[in-house]
Coordinates of C-alpha atoms in Angstrom, one line a residue:
M1 CA -11.4 29.5 30.1
A2 CA -8.1 27.8 29.3
R3 CA -5.9 29.7 26.9
Q4 CA -5.5 28.0 23.6
P5 CA -1.9 27.3 22.5
R6 CA -0.7 29.6 19.8
R7 CA -0.8 28.1 16.3
T8 CA 2.1 28.3 14.0
R9 CA 2.5 27.9 10.3
A10 CA 3.9 24.4 10.9
D11 CA 0.6 23.4 12.5
D12 CA -1.1 23.9 9.2
R13 CA 1.2 22.0 7.0
G14 CA -0.4 18.6 7.5
G15 CA -3.3 19.2 5.1
G16 CA -1.5 21.2 2.4
G17 CA -0.1 18.3 0.4
G18 CA -3.3 16.3 0.7
G19 CA -5.6 19.2 -0.2
G20 CA -3.4 20.1 -3.2
G21 CA -3.3 16.5 -4.2
A22 CA -7.1 16.2 -4.1
V23 CA -7.4 19.3 -6.3
L24 CA -4.8 17.9 -8.7
G25 CA -6.6 14.5 -8.7
A26 CA -9.9 16.0 -9.7
V27 CA -8.1 18.0 -12.5
A28 CA -6.3 14.9 -13.7
V29 CA -9.5 12.8 -14.0
L30 CA -11.2 15.7 -15.7
A31 CA -8.3 15.9 -18.2
W32 CA -8.5 12.2 -18.7
S33 CA -12.1 12.5 -19.8
Q34 CA -11.1 14.9 -22.6
V35 CA -8.1 13.1 -24.1
Q36 CA -8.0 12.8 -27.9
N37 CA -4.7 11.0 -28.5
V38 CA -2.1 8.8 -26.8
A39 CA 0.1 11.7 -25.8
Q40 CA -2.7 13.4 -24.0
L41 CA -3.6 10.1 -22.3
Y42 CA 0.0 9.7 -21.0
G43 CA -0.1 13.3 -19.8
A44 CA -3.4 12.8 -17.9
F45 CA -2.0 9.7 -16.2
A46 CA 1.2 11.5 -15.3
L47 CA -1.1 13.9 -13.4
V48 CA -3.0 11.0 -11.8
G49 CA 0.4 9.5 -10.7
L50 CA 1.5 12.8 -9.2
A51 CA -1.8 13.2 -7.4
S52 CA -1.6 9.6 -6.1
A53 CA 1.9 10.3 -4.7
M54 CA 0.4 13.2 -2.7
L55 CA -2.8 11.4 -1.6
L56 CA -2.5 7.7 -1.1
Y57 CA -1.1 5.5 1.7
H58 CA 2.4 6.8 2.1
P59 CA 1.6 10.6 2.5
A60 CA -1.5 9.7 4.6
F61 CA 0.7 7.6 6.9
A62 CA 3.2 10.4 7.2
V63 CA 0.5 12.8 8.4
V64 CA -0.9 10.2 10.8
V65 CA 2.6 9.5 12.3
A66 CA 3.2 13.2 12.7
I67 CA -0.1 14.1 14.4
T68 CA -1.4 11.0 16.2
A69 CA -0.5 10.0 19.7
P70 CA 1.4 6.7 19.8
E71 CA -1.3 4.8 21.6
R72 CA -3.8 5.7 18.9
R73 CA -1.5 5.3 15.9
A74 CA -2.0 1.6 15.1
N75 CA -5.8 2.0 15.0
A76 CA -5.5 5.1 12.9
L77 CA -3.3 3.3 10.3
L78 CA -5.6 0.3 10.3
T79 CA -8.7 2.5 9.7
I80 CA -7.0 4.1 6.7
T81 CA -6.0 0.8 5.2
L82 CA -9.4 -0.8 5.7
V83 CA -11.2 2.1 3.9
G84 CA -8.5 2.1 1.2
G85 CA -8.8 -1.7 0.8
L86 CA -12.5 -1.4 0.1
A87 CA -12.1 1.4 -2.4
S88 CA -11.8 -1.0 -5.4
T89 CA -14.7 -3.0 -4.1
I90 CA -16.9 0.1 -4.3
F91 CA -15.6 2.0 -7.3
I92 CA -14.8 -0.7 -9.8
P93 CA -18.5 -1.8 -10.0
L94 CA -19.6 1.9 -9.7
T95 CA -17.4 2.9 -12.6
G96 CA -18.7 0.0 -14.7
L97 CA -22.3 1.1 -14.1
L98 CA -21.4 4.7 -15.0
I99 CA -19.7 3.6 -18.2
E100 CA -22.7 1.4 -19.2
E101 CA -25.1 4.3 -18.5
F102 CA -23.3 7.4 -19.7
G103 CA -20.2 6.2 -21.7
W104 CA -16.6 6.4 -20.5
R105 CA -16.0 10.2 -20.9
D106 CA -19.1 11.2 -18.9
A107 CA -18.3 8.5 -16.3
L108 CA -14.9 10.1 -15.8
L109 CA -16.6 13.5 -15.4
V110 CA -18.8 12.0 -12.6
L111 CA -15.7 10.5 -10.9
A112 CA -13.9 13.9 -11.2
A113 CA -16.9 15.5 -9.5
I114 CA -16.8 12.9 -6.7
V115 CA -13.1 13.7 -6.1
A116 CA -13.7 17.4 -6.1
G117 CA -16.9 17.3 -4.1
L118 CA -15.7 14.9 -1.4
S119 CA -11.9 14.6 -1.2
V120 CA -11.1 18.3 -1.5
P121 CA -13.5 19.6 1.3
L122 CA -12.7 16.6 3.5
H123 CA -9.0 17.4 3.4
A124 CA -9.7 21.0 4.1
I125 CA -11.9 20.2 7.1
A126 CA -10.1 17.3 8.6
L127 CA -6.5 18.5 8.4
R128 CA -7.0 22.3 8.9
R129 CA -6.0 22.2 12.6
T130 CA -3.7 19.3 12.8
R131 CA -0.8 19.4 15.3
A132 CA 1.7 16.9 16.5
P133 CA 1.2 15.5 20.1
R134 CA 3.5 17.0 22.7
T135 CA 5.1 13.8 23.8
D136 CA 5.9 10.5 22.0
R137 CA 7.4 7.7 23.9
H138 CA 8.6 6.2 20.6
H139 CA 10.9 9.2 20.0
K140 CA 14.4 8.2 19.0
A141 CA 17.3 10.2 17.7
S142 CA 17.4 8.6 14.3
S143 CA 17.9 11.0 11.4
P144 CA 17.3 10.1 7.8
K145 CA 21.0 10.3 7.2
R146 CA 21.8 7.8 9.9
V147 CA 19.0 5.5 8.7
L148 CA 20.5 5.4 5.2
S149 CA 23.8 4.1 6.7
D150 CA 21.9 1.3 8.5
A151 CA 22.3 -2.1 6.9
G152 CA 18.9 -3.1 8.3
F153 CA 17.2 -0.4 6.3
W154 CA 18.5 -1.7 3.1
L155 CA 17.5 -5.2 4.1
L156 CA 14.0 -3.8 4.5
V157 CA 14.2 -2.3 1.0
V158 CA 15.2 -5.7 -0.5
A159 CA 12.4 -7.4 1.5
F160 CA 9.6 -5.1 0.4
V161 CA 10.8 -4.9 -3.2
L162 CA 10.8 -8.7 -3.5
Q163 CA 7.5 -9.1 -1.8
N164 CA 5.7 -6.3 -3.8
A165 CA 7.2 -7.7 -7.0
G166 CA 6.1 -11.2 -6.3
Q167 CA 2.6 -10.1 -5.1
S168 CA 2.2 -7.8 -8.2
V169 CA 3.0 -10.7 -10.5
L170 CA 0.5 -13.0 -9.0
A171 CA -2.2 -10.4 -8.7
V172 CA -1.9 -9.5 -12.4
Y173 CA -1.5 -13.0 -13.9
L174 CA -3.7 -14.9 -11.4
V175 CA -6.8 -15.2 -13.6
T176 CA -4.7 -16.0 -16.7
Y177 CA -2.7 -18.6 -14.8
L178 CA -5.8 -20.3 -13.2
T179 CA -7.4 -20.6 -16.7
R180 CA -4.2 -22.2 -18.0
L181 CA -4.5 -24.7 -15.1
G182 CA -7.9 -25.7 -16.5
H183 CA -10.3 -23.7 -14.4
A184 CA -13.3 -21.9 -16.0
A185 CA -12.9 -18.2 -16.4
T186 CA -15.8 -17.6 -14.0
V187 CA -14.1 -19.8 -11.3
A188 CA -10.7 -18.0 -11.9
A189 CA -12.3 -14.6 -11.6
T190 CA -14.2 -15.5 -8.5
L191 CA -11.1 -16.9 -6.8
A192 CA -9.1 -13.8 -7.7
G193 CA -11.9 -11.6 -6.4
L194 CA -11.3 -13.1 -2.9
L195 CA -8.0 -11.1 -2.7
G196 CA -9.7 -7.8 -1.8
L197 CA -11.8 -9.2 1.0
L198 CA -8.9 -11.3 2.3
S199 CA -6.6 -8.3 2.3
V200 CA -9.0 -6.4 4.7
T201 CA -9.2 -9.5 6.9
G202 CA -5.5 -9.9 7.0
R203 CA -4.9 -6.3 8.0
V204 CA -7.3 -6.6 10.9
L205 CA -5.7 -9.9 12.1
T206 CA -2.3 -8.3 11.8
T207 CA -3.2 -5.3 13.9
L208 CA -4.7 -7.6 16.6
A209 CA -1.6 -9.8 16.5
M210 CA 0.6 -6.8 17.1
K211 CA -0.6 -6.8 20.7
R212 CA 1.3 -10.0 21.3
W213 CA 4.1 -10.2 18.7
S214 CA 6.4 -7.7 17.0
I215 CA 5.3 -6.4 13.7
A216 CA 8.6 -7.5 12.1
A217 CA 8.0 -11.1 13.3
I218 CA 4.4 -11.1 12.1
T219 CA 5.4 -9.7 8.7
A220 CA 8.2 -12.2 8.2
G221 CA 5.8 -15.1 9.0
V222 CA 3.0 -13.7 6.7
F223 CA 5.4 -13.2 3.8
A224 CA 6.9 -16.7 4.2
V225 CA 3.4 -18.2 4.1
Q226 CA 2.5 -16.1 1.1
G227 CA 5.5 -17.3 -0.7
V228 CA 4.9 -21.0 0.1
A229 CA 1.3 -20.7 -1.0
T230 CA 2.4 -19.1 -4.3
A231 CA 5.1 -21.6 -5.0
L232 CA 2.7 -24.5 -4.4
L233 CA 0.1 -23.1 -6.8
P234 CA 1.5 -24.8 -9.9
V235 CA 0.9 -28.2 -8.2
A236 CA -2.0 -27.7 -5.8
G237 CA -3.8 -25.2 -8.0
R238 CA -5.0 -27.8 -10.5
S239 CA -8.0 -28.6 -8.3
T240 CA -10.5 -25.9 -7.2
A241 CA -10.0 -26.7 -3.6
G242 CA -6.2 -26.6 -3.9
A243 CA -6.3 -23.3 -5.8
A244 CA -8.7 -21.8 -3.2
A245 CA -6.4 -22.9 -0.4
C246 CA -3.4 -21.3 -2.0
I247 CA -5.2 -18.1 -2.8
V248 CA -6.6 -17.8 0.8
L249 CA -3.2 -18.2 2.3
F250 CA -1.8 -15.7 -0.2
G251 CA -4.7 -13.3 0.2
F252 CA -4.3 -12.9 4.0
G253 CA -1.0 -11.2 3.3
F254 CA -2.2 -9.2 0.3
G255 CA -1.8 -5.6 1.4
I256 CA -0.1 -6.3 4.7
S257 CA 2.9 -4.3 3.6
A258 CA 0.7 -1.1 3.7
I259 CA 0.6 -1.3 7.5
A260 CA 3.9 -3.2 8.0
I261 CA 6.1 -0.5 6.5
P262 CA 5.1 2.3 8.8
A263 CA 4.9 0.1 11.9
I264 CA 8.4 -1.4 11.3
L265 CA 10.0 1.9 10.5
I266 CA 8.5 3.5 13.6
D267 CA 9.6 0.6 15.8
R268 CA 13.1 0.6 14.4
Y269 CA 13.8 4.3 13.9
G270 CA 11.1 6.3 15.8
T271 CA 9.0 9.1 14.3
P272 CA 11.5 11.9 13.5
G273 CA 12.1 12.1 9.8
Y274 CA 9.5 9.4 9.1
G275 CA 8.2 11.0 5.9
T276 CA 11.7 11.1 4.4
I277 CA 12.6 7.6 5.5
A278 CA 9.3 6.1 4.3
G279 CA 9.6 8.0 1.0
T280 CA 13.1 6.6 0.5
L281 CA 11.9 3.1 1.1
G282 CA 8.7 3.5 -0.9
T283 CA 10.3 4.7 -4.1
P284 CA 12.0 1.4 -5.1
V285 CA 9.0 -0.6 -3.7
S286 CA 6.6 1.4 -5.9
L287 CA 8.9 0.9 -8.9
S288 CA 9.1 -2.9 -8.3
R289 CA 5.3 -3.1 -8.1
A290 CA 4.9 -1.1 -11.4
L291 CA 7.6 -3.0 -13.3
A292 CA 7.1 -6.5 -12.1
P293 CA 4.2 -7.3 -14.5
L294 CA 6.3 -6.4 -17.5
G295 CA 9.2 -8.5 -16.1
G296 CA 6.7 -11.2 -15.5
A297 CA 5.5 -11.2 -19.1
L298 CA 9.1 -11.5 -20.3
L299 CA 9.7 -14.4 -17.9
A300 CA 6.5 -16.2 -18.8
A301 CA 7.4 -15.9 -22.5
A302 CA 10.9 -17.3 -21.9
L303 CA 10.3 -19.9 -19.2
G304 CA 6.5 -20.5 -19.0
Y305 CA 3.9 -19.5 -16.5
D306 CA 4.7 -22.3 -14.0
A307 CA 8.3 -21.0 -13.7
L308 CA 7.0 -17.4 -13.4
I309 CA 4.7 -18.3 -10.5
L310 CA 7.4 -20.4 -8.8
I311 CA 9.9 -17.5 -9.0
A312 CA 7.3 -15.1 -7.6
G313 CA 6.8 -17.5 -4.7
L314 CA 10.5 -17.9 -4.0
A315 CA 11.0 -14.1 -4.1
T316 CA 8.2 -13.7 -1.5
I317 CA 9.8 -16.4 0.7
A318 CA 13.1 -14.5 0.5
S319 CA 11.4 -11.3 1.6
G320 CA 10.1 -13.0 4.7
L321 CA 13.5 -14.4 5.5
S322 CA 15.1 -11.0 5.0
I323 CA 12.7 -9.3 7.5
A324 CA 13.4 -12.2 10.0
C325 CA 17.1 -11.4 9.8
L326 CA 16.4 -7.9 11.2
R327 CA 16.7 -9.3 14.7
W328 CA 20.4 -9.7 14.2
L329 CA 20.9 -6.2 12.8
P330 CA 20.1 -3.7 15.6
S331 CA 19.3 -0.2 14.4
R332 CA 22.0 2.4 14.7
P333 CA 21.5 4.9 17.6

C-alpha cells in the first residue's frame, strides 16, 4: 500500500474561508429576517456583503486556481460560473413563491436554512482535503508587488471597471429604457429575462473558443460587440426585432468577465499570488458595478436615457480596446 503524503496545516486552508463564509451567510440571512428598522437592515446587509466576499466567484476561483491541475482548470472555472449563472433563475422564482406562501420573514428563514443545510456541509466535505497539484506548467515568477508595477495590470483594471460599469447600467435600466422606447412592460421584461440564459451560453462558447484563440483576444472582441450593441440600442431598439438583436449580442457577453478575469490573470502572471492579484483587481471592479446604477441615475436625470445608454456603450467599447492593447504591453518577468 502506497504511503500517503503527509498533510500540513496549509493543506486545510482552502475550505476555511468558504466554510466560515457559509456560516456567516446563514447568520446574515437569519438576521435579515428579524430586522425591525433601517439601521438593522443595513447591518444585516453588511453581513451579507462580507459573506459574499468570502463565498462568491472571486474566492471560489482563488481556491480552484490553487488546487486544480492546469489542464482541468478551465472546465472547473466554467462549471462554477454555469452553476452560479443559473442561481438567480432558480432562487428568484423560489423566493417569490416562498414570500407568497409564508410572508417575507418566514421566506428568509427558509432561505437561511437552505444556506446552513447545504452550503455549510458542502464546503466542509468538498474542501476538507484540498491540496495544490505538485506541478504547474503555467508557473511564473510574478509576485503581487511586481504585478502592481505592470502597466498592463492597470490597463486591465480600467478595462474591467469600464465594462462592469456599462454592463451594470444597462442591466439595471434595461426594462425602464425599453418601456420608454415604446415597448410593453411584458415585452421589456421578457427581453431583459434573456440575459441570464444568454450569459450561460456565452460562457460556454467562450470556454470552447479558448481552445483556438487567447482569452484576451476573445474578451476584447466580446466586449467590443457588447458596446456596439448597447450604443445602437437607442436607434435599433425602437422595434422589437431590433431590441432583441441588441440584447442578444449584449447578452452573450453578460457575465464573461467572471471567467475572463482569472483566465487572463493566469495567462499573464501565472498562479503564484493569484488570490492577492485577483482581489486587487476585483475591488475597483466591484465598486464600479455597485456605484454605476447611481451614477447612471444622475446621468439620466441630467442628459436623458438615450445619452446614458450611449455612454454605457462607449465605455464598454473602450474596455474591449483596452484589453486589445495588452498585446503591446508584455508582462514584467
